[in-house]
Short mmCIF file of C-alpha atoms in Angstrom, two decimals:
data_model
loop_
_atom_site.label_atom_id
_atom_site.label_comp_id
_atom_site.label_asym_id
_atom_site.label_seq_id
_atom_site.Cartn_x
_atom_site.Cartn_y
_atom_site.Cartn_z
CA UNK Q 3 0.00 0.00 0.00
CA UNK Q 4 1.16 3.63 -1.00
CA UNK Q 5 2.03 6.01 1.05
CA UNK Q 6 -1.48 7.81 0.17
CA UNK Q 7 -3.40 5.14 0.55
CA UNK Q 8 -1.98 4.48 3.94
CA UNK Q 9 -3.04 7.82 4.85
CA UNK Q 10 -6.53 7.63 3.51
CA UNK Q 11 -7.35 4.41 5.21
CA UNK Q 12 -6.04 5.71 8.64
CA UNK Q 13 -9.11 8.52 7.90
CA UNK Q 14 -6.12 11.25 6.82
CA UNK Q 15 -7.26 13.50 4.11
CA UNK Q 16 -4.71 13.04 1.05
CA UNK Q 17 -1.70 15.00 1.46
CA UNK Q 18 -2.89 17.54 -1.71
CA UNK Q 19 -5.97 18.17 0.21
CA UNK Q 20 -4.31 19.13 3.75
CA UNK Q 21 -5.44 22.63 4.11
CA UNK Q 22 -2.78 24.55 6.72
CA UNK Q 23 -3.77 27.33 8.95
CA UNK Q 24 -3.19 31.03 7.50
CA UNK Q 25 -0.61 32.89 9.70
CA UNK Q 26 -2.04 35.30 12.14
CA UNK Q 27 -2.70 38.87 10.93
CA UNK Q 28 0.06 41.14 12.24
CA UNK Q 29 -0.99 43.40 14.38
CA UNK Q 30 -2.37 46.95 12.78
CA UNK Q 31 0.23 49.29 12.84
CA UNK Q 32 -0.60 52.60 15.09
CA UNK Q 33 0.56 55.28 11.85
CA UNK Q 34 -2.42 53.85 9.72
CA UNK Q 35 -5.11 55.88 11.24
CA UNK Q 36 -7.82 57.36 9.43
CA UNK Q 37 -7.42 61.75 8.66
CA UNK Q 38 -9.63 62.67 11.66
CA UNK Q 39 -6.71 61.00 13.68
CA UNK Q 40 -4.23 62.70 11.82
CA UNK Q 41 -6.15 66.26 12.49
CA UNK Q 42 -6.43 65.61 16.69
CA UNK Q 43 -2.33 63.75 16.27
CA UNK Q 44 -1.05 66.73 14.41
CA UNK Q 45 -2.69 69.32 16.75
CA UNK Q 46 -1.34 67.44 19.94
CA UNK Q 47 1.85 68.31 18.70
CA UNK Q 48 1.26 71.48 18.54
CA UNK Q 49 -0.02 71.54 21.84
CA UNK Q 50 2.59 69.81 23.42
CA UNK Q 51 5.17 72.26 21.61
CA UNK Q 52 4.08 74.97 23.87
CA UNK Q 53 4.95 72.99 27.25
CA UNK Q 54 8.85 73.34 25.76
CA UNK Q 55 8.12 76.42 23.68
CA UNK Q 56 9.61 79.22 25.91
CA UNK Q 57 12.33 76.83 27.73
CA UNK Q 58 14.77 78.80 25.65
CA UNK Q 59 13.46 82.25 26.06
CA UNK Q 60 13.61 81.79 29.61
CA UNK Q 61 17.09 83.64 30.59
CA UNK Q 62 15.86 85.93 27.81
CA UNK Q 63 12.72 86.48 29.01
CA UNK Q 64 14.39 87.39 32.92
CA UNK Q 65 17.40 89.60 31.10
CA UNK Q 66 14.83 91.98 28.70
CA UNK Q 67 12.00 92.37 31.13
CA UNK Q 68 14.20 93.31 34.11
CA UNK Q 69 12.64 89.81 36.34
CA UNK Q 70 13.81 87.07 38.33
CA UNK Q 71 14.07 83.62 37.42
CA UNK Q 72 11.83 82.97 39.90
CA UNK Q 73 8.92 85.41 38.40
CA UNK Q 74 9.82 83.67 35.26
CA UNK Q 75 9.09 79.91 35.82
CA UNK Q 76 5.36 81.47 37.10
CA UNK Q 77 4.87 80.85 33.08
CA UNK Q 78 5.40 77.49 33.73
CA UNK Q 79 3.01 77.34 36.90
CA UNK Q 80 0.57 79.56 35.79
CA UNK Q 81 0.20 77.43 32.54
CA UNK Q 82 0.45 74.20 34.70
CA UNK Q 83 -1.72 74.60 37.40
CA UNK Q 84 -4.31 76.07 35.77
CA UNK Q 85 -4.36 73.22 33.34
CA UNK Q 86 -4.66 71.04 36.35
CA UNK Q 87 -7.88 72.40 37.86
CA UNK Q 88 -9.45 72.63 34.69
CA UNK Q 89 -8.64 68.82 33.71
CA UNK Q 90 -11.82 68.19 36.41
CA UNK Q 91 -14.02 70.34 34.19
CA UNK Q 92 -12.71 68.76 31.02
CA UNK Q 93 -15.29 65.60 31.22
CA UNK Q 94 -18.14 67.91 32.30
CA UNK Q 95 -17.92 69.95 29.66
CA UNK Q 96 -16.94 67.00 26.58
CA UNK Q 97 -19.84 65.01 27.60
CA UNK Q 98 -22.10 67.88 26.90
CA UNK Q 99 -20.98 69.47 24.01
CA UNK Q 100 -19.20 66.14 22.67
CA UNK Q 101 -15.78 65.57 21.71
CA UNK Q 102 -15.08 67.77 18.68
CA UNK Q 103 -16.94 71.27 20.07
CA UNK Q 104 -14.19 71.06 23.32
CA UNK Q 105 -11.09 70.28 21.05
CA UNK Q 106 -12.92 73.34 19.10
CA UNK Q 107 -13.23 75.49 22.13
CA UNK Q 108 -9.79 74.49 23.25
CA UNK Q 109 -7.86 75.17 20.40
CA UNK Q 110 -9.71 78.93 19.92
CA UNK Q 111 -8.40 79.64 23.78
CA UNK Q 112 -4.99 78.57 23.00
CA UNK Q 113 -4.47 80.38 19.43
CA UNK Q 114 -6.19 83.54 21.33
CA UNK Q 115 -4.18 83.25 25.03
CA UNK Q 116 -0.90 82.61 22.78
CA UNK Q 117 -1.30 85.72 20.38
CA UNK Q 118 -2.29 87.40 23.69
CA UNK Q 119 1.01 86.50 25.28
CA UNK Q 120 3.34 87.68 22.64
CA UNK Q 121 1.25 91.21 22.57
CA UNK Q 122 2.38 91.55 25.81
CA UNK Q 123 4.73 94.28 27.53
CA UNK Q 124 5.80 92.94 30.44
CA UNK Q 125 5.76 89.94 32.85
CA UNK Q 126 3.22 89.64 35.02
CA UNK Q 127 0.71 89.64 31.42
CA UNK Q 128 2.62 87.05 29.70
CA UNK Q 129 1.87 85.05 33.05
CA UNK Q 130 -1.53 85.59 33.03
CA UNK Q 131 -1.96 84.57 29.30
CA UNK Q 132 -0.45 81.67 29.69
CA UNK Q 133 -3.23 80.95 32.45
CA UNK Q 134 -5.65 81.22 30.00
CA UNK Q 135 -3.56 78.99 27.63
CA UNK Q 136 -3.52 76.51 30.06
CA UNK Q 137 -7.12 76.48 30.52
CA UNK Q 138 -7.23 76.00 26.67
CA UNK Q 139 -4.65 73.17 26.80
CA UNK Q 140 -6.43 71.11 29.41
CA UNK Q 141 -9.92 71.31 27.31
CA UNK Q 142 -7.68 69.93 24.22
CA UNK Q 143 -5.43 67.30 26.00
CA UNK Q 144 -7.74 65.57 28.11
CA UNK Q 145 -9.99 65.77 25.20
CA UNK Q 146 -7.78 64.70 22.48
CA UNK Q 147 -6.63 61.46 24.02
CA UNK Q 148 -10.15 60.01 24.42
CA UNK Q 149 -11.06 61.16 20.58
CA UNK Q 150 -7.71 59.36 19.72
CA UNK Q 151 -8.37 56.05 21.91
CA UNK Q 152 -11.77 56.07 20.85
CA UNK Q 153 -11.09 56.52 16.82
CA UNK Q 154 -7.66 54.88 16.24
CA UNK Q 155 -7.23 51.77 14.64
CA UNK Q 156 -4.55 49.48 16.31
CA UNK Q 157 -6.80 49.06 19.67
CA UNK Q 158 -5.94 50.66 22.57
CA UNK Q 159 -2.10 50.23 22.80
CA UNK Q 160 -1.88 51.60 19.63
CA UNK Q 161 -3.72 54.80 20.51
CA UNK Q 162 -1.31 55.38 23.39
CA UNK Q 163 1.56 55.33 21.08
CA UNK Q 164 0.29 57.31 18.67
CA UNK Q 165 -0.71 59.89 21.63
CA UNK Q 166 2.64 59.09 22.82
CA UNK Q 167 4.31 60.29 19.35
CA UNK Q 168 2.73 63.21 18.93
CA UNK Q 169 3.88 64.42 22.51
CA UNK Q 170 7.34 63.46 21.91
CA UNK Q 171 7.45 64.94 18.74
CA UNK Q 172 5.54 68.50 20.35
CA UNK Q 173 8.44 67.99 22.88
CA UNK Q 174 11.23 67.79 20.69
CA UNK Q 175 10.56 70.46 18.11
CA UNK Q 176 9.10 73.20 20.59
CA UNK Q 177 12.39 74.22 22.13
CA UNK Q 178 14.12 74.21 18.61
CA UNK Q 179 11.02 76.06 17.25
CA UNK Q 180 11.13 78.40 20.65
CA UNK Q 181 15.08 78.71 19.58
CA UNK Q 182 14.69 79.71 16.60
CA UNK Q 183 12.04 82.01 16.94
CA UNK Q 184 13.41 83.50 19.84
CA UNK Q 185 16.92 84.57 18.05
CA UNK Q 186 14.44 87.40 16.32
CA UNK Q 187 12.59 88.09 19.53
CA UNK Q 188 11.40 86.70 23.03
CA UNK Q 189 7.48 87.48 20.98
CA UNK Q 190 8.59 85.08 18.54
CA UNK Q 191 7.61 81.72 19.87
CA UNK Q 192 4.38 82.78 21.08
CA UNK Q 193 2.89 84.22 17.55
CA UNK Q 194 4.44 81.03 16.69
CA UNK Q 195 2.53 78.61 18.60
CA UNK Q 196 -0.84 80.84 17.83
CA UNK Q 197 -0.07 80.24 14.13
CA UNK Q 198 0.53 76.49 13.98
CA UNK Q 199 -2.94 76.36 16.50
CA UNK Q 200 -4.64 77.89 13.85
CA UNK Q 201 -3.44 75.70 11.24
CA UNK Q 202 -4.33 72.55 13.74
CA UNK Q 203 -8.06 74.29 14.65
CA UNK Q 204 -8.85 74.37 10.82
CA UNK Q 205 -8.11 70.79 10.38
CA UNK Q 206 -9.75 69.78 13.23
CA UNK Q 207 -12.88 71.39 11.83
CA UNK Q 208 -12.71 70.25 8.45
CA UNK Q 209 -11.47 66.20 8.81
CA UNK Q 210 -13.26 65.54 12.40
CA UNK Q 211 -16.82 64.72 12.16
CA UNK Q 212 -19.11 66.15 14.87
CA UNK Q 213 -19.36 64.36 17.43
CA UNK Q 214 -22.97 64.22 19.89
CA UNK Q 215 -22.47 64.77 23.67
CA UNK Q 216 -21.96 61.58 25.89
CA UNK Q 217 -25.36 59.59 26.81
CA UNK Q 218 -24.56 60.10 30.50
CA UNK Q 219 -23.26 63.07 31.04
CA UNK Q 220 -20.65 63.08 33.16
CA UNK Q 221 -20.63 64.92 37.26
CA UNK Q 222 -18.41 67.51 38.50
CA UNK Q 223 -17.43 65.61 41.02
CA UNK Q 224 -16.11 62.20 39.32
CA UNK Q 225 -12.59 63.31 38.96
CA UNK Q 226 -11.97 63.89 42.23
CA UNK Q 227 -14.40 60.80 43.36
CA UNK Q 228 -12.23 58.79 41.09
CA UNK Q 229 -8.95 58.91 43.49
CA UNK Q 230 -10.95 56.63 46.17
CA UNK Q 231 -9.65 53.72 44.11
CA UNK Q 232 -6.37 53.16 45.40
CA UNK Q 233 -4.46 51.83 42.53
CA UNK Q 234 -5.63 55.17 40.46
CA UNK Q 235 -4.44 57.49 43.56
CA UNK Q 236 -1.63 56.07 44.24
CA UNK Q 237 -0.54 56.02 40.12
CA UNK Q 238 -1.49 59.59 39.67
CA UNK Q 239 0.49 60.87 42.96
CA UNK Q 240 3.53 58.78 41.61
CA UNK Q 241 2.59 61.15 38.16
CA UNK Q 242 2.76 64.26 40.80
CA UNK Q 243 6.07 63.27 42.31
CA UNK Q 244 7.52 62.33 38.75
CA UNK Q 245 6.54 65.82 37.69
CA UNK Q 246 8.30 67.50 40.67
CA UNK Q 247 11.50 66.16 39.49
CA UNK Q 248 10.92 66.44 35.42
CA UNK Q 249 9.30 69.83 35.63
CA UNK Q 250 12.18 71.34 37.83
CA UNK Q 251 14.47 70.51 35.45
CA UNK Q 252 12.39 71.74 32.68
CA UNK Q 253 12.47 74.74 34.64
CA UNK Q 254 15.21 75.71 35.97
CA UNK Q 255 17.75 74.00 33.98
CA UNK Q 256 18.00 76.92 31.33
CA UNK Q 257 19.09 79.43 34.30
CA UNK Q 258 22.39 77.08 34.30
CA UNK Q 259 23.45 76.41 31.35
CA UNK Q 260 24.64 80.13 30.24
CA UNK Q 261 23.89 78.87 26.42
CA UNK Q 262 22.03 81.22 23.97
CA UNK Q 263 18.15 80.80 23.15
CA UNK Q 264 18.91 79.16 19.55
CA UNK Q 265 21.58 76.80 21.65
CA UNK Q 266 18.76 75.86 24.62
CA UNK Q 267 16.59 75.22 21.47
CA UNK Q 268 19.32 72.53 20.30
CA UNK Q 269 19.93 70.67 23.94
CA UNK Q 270 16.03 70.28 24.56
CA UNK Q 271 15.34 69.42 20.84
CA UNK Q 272 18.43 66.22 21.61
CA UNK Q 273 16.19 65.95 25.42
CA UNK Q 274 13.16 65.59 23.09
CA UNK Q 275 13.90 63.44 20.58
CA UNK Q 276 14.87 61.22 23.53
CA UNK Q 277 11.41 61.78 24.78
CA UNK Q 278 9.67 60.40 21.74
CA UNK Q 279 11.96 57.50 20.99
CA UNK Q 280 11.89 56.30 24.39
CA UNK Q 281 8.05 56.43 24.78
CA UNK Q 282 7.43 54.90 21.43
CA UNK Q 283 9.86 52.16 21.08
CA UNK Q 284 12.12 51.83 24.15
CA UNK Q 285 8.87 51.82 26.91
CA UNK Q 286 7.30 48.88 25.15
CA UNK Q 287 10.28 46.64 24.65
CA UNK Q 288 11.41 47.20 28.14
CA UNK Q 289 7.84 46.47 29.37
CA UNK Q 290 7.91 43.10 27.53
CA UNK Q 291 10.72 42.18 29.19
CA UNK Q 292 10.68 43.03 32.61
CA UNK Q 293 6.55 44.07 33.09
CA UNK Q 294 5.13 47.53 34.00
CA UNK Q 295 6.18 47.91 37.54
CA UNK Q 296 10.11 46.82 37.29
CA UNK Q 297 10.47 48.98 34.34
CA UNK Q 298 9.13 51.76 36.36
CA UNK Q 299 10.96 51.39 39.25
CA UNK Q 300 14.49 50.76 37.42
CA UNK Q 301 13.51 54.27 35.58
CA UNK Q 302 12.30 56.39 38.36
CA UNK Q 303 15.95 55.61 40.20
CA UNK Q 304 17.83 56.49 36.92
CA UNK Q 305 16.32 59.87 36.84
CA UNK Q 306 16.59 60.58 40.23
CA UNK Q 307 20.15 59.72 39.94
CA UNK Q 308 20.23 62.27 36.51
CA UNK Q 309 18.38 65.43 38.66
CA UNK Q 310 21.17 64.76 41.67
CA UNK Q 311 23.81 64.79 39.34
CA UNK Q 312 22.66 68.52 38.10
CA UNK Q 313 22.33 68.65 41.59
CA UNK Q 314 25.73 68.05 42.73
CA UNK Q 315 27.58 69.86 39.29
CA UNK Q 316 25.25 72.87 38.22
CA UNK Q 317 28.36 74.93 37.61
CA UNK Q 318 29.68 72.58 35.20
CA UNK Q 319 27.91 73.16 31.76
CA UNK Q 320 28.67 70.19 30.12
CA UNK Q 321 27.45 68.10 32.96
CA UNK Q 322 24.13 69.62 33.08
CA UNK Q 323 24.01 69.68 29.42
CA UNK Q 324 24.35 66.12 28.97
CA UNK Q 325 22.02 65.52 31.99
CA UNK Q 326 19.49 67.52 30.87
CA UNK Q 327 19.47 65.23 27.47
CA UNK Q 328 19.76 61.97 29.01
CA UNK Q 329 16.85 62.68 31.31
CA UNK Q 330 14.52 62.50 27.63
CA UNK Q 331 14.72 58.74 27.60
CA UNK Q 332 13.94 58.84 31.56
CA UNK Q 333 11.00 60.79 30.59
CA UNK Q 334 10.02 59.03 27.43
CA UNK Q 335 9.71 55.36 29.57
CA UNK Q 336 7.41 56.88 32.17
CA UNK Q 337 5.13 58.94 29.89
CA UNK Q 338 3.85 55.77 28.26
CA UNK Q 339 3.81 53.51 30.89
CA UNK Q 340 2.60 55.30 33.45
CA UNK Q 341 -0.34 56.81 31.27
CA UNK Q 342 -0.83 53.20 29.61
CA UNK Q 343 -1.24 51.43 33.34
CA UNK Q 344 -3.30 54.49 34.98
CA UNK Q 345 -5.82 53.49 31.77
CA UNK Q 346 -5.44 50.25 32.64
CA UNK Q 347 -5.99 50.03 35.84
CA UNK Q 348 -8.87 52.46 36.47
CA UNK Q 349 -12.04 51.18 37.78
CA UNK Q 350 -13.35 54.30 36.19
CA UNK Q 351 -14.77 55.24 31.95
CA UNK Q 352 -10.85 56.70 30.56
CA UNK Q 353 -11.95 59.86 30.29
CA UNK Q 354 -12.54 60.24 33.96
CA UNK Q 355 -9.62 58.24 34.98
CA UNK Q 356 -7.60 60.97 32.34
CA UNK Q 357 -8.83 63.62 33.55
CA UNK Q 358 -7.93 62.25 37.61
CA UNK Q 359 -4.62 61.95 36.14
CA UNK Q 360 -3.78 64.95 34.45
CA UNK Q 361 -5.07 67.11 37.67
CA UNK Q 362 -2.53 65.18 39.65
CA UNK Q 363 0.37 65.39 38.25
CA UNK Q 364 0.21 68.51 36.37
CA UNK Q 365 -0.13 70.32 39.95
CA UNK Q 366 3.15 68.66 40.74
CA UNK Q 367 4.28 69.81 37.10
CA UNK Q 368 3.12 73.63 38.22
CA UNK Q 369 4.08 74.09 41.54
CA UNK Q 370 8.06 72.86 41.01
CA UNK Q 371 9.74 75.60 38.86
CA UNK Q 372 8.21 77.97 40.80
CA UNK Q 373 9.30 76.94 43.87
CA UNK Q 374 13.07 75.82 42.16
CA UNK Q 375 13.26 79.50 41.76
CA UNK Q 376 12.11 80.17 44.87
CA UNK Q 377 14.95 77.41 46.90
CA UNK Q 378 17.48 78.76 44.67
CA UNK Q 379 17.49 82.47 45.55
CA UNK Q 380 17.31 81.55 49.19
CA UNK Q 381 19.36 78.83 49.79
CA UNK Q 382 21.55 77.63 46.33
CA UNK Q 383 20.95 76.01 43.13
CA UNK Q 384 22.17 72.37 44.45
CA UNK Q 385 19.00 72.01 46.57
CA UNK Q 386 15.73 72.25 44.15
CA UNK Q 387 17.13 69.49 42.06
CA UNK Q 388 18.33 67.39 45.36
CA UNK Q 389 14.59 67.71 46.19
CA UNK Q 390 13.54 67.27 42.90
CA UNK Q 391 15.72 63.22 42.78
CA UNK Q 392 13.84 62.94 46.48
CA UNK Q 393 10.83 63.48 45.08
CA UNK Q 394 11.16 60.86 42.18
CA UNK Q 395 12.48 58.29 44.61
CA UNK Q 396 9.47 58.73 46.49
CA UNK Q 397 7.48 57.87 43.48
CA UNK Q 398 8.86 54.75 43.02
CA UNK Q 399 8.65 53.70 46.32
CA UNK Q 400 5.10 54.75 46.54
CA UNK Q 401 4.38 52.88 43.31
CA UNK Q 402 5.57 49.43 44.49
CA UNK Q 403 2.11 49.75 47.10
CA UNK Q 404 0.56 49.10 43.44
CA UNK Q 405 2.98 46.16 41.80
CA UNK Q 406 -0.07 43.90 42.18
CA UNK Q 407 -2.69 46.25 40.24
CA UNK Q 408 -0.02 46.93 37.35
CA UNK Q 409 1.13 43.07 37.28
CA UNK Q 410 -2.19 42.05 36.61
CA UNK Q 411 -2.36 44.87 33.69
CA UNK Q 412 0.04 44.16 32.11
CA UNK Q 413 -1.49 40.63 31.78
CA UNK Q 414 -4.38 41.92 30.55
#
């Protein structure tokens, strides 16, 4: 008997007829999106731009309008904080006037607040524009990332790195932009920002279909409910402590580095490109091999042990230059993982548990340069960025009271 017949009479199916299983589809990469994806991707980065945006104007800014550097990081904490308190009004407001009309809304405030800014003549108004910036920021970020998880193809972990991107990328190339602008004038990088919004608000209303308000609109109160759930509170205060350390480097970095605004523009662009490569590539590989909560705690260490170099050397330049850059990959690894688990783990709809989030740690984010100013004119520069590498140790040791919530993410 032939081979084939063998087969056949042991009930085999003849080997021309054996039919093998098609390879699994490969997963759907997160750059194929659909142009409404594109509009809110493309006007994140713009938004993000203006976190770095006036990082190089900053000795400039202190120099030409006669003010310390401790008046000038308020443009950080004025932008910061407001954007904070407003993240709890962000859901209240989306779920009534739906998605598209609060990206709308947001993007007018921050075009307006940013032309506003570079009109201005002195100090305390650039501060208070960039309050009303930050108001417009937090009704577009908190915003954006649900219209982005909710319309992006590649399911949910492909949103975040998509979201991810377009930070790193607003990161990187809003100090260079800020730079370069602010060679010709300290007004530059505002009109800037206001133009590029513009550009962003007219796509947004041309490619992203309207969008109703939610079916339950959402209470007032859910944001700040939300932080009853352990795991959420205790990811979000890690955010706050991470922020401490990232934003006082953000700063008050500048103030030491003696370098011109088109050279500050250069060291935050290398910081930034960090930033995005990290979050979009390095974060997930390292999370596949050693899970969400090592990964975190090896990289909360390494960039406490980054601020208390700059802490230790702030007289020597090249140190705090190359610190300064390294910190980007630091940065990068906790932007996506930490916003990935705090998704994750939230017994809460995401655009609550976002909103939670954002108010948390962007009051650490606020509240740090000011106060870096603030320890460095009355004791010396070594101390806000000691406090700043105490303040990211504490987030890692506060996040290890959640390894069991973010283990059992991850496997999900």
């Amino acid at each position: 008997m032939s081979r084939s017949e063998t087969d056949m009479s042991e009930g085999a199916p003849p080997a021309e007829q054996v039919v093998e299983s098609p390879p699994a589809a490969a997963p759907a990469s997160p750059f194929r999106q659909p142009k409404a994806v594109w509009a809110v991707a493309f006007a994140c980065v713009i938004s993000f731009m203006g976190i770095g945006l006036v990082d190089p104007i900053l000795p400039a800014l202190s120099s030409q309008l006669d003010a310390s550097p401790s008046q000038v990081t308020l443009l950080f904490t004025s932008y910061l904080v407001v954007t904070a308190v407003a993240m709890l009004v962000t859901g209240w407001v989306s779920s009534r006037l739906g998605a598209k009309r609060t990206l709308v809304s947001g993007l007018v405030l921050i075009v307006v607040f940013a032309a506003l800014a570079g009109s201005s003549s002195g100090i305390g108004g650039i501060i208070g524009f960039r309050a009303g910036w930050g108001l417009g920021n937090a009704l577009f970020i908190a915003t954006s990332l649900a219209v982005i998880v909710g319309s992006a193809s590649g399911g949910f972990a492909g949103a975040i790195v998509l979201y991810e991107t377009a930070l790193g990328v607003g990161i990187a190339t809003g100090p260079l932009l800020g730079g370069l602008l602010g060679e010709v004038s300290w007004r530059g990088p505002f009109f800037g920002v206001a133009a590029l919004m513009l550009i962003a608000l007219v796509a947004t209303v041309v490619l992203l279909p309207a969008t109703p308000g939610s079916e339950r609109p959402e209470s007032l109160r859910e944001p700040l409910l939300a932080l009853r759930h352990r795991p959420l509170a205790v990811t979000s205060v890690t955010g706050l402590l991470y922020n401490w350390g990232f934003f006082t480097m953000l700063g008050y970095a500048p103030f030491l580095m003696h370098l011109s605004a088109l050279e500050l523009g250069w060291v935050f662009f290398g910081w930034g490109l960090l930033v995005a490569f990290f979050a979009v590539f390095g974060a997930p590989a390292l999370r596949r091999w050693f899970g969400t909560p090592r990964t975190l705690y090896g990289n909360l260490t390494l960039m406490a042990a980054d601020l208390a170099v700059i802490g230790i050397f702030p007289d020597h330049q090249a140190v705090v230059v190359g610190a300064v850059i390294l910190a980007g990959a630091f940065i990068g690894v906790n932007n996506t993982l930490v916003t990935t688990a705090v998704m994750s783990i939230a017994p809460v709809p995401r655009p609550v548990a976002s909103a939670t989030y954002g108010f948390v740690r962007f009051i650490g984010g606020g509240l740090a340069p000011f106060a870096a100013g603030k320890l460095a004119e009355h004791y010396n520069v070594h101390v806000p960025f000691l406090l700043g590498a105490v303040a990211v140790v504490a987030g890692a040791v506060l996040l290890s009271t959640a390894h069991r919530e973010l283990d059992l993410a991850d496997r999900a």
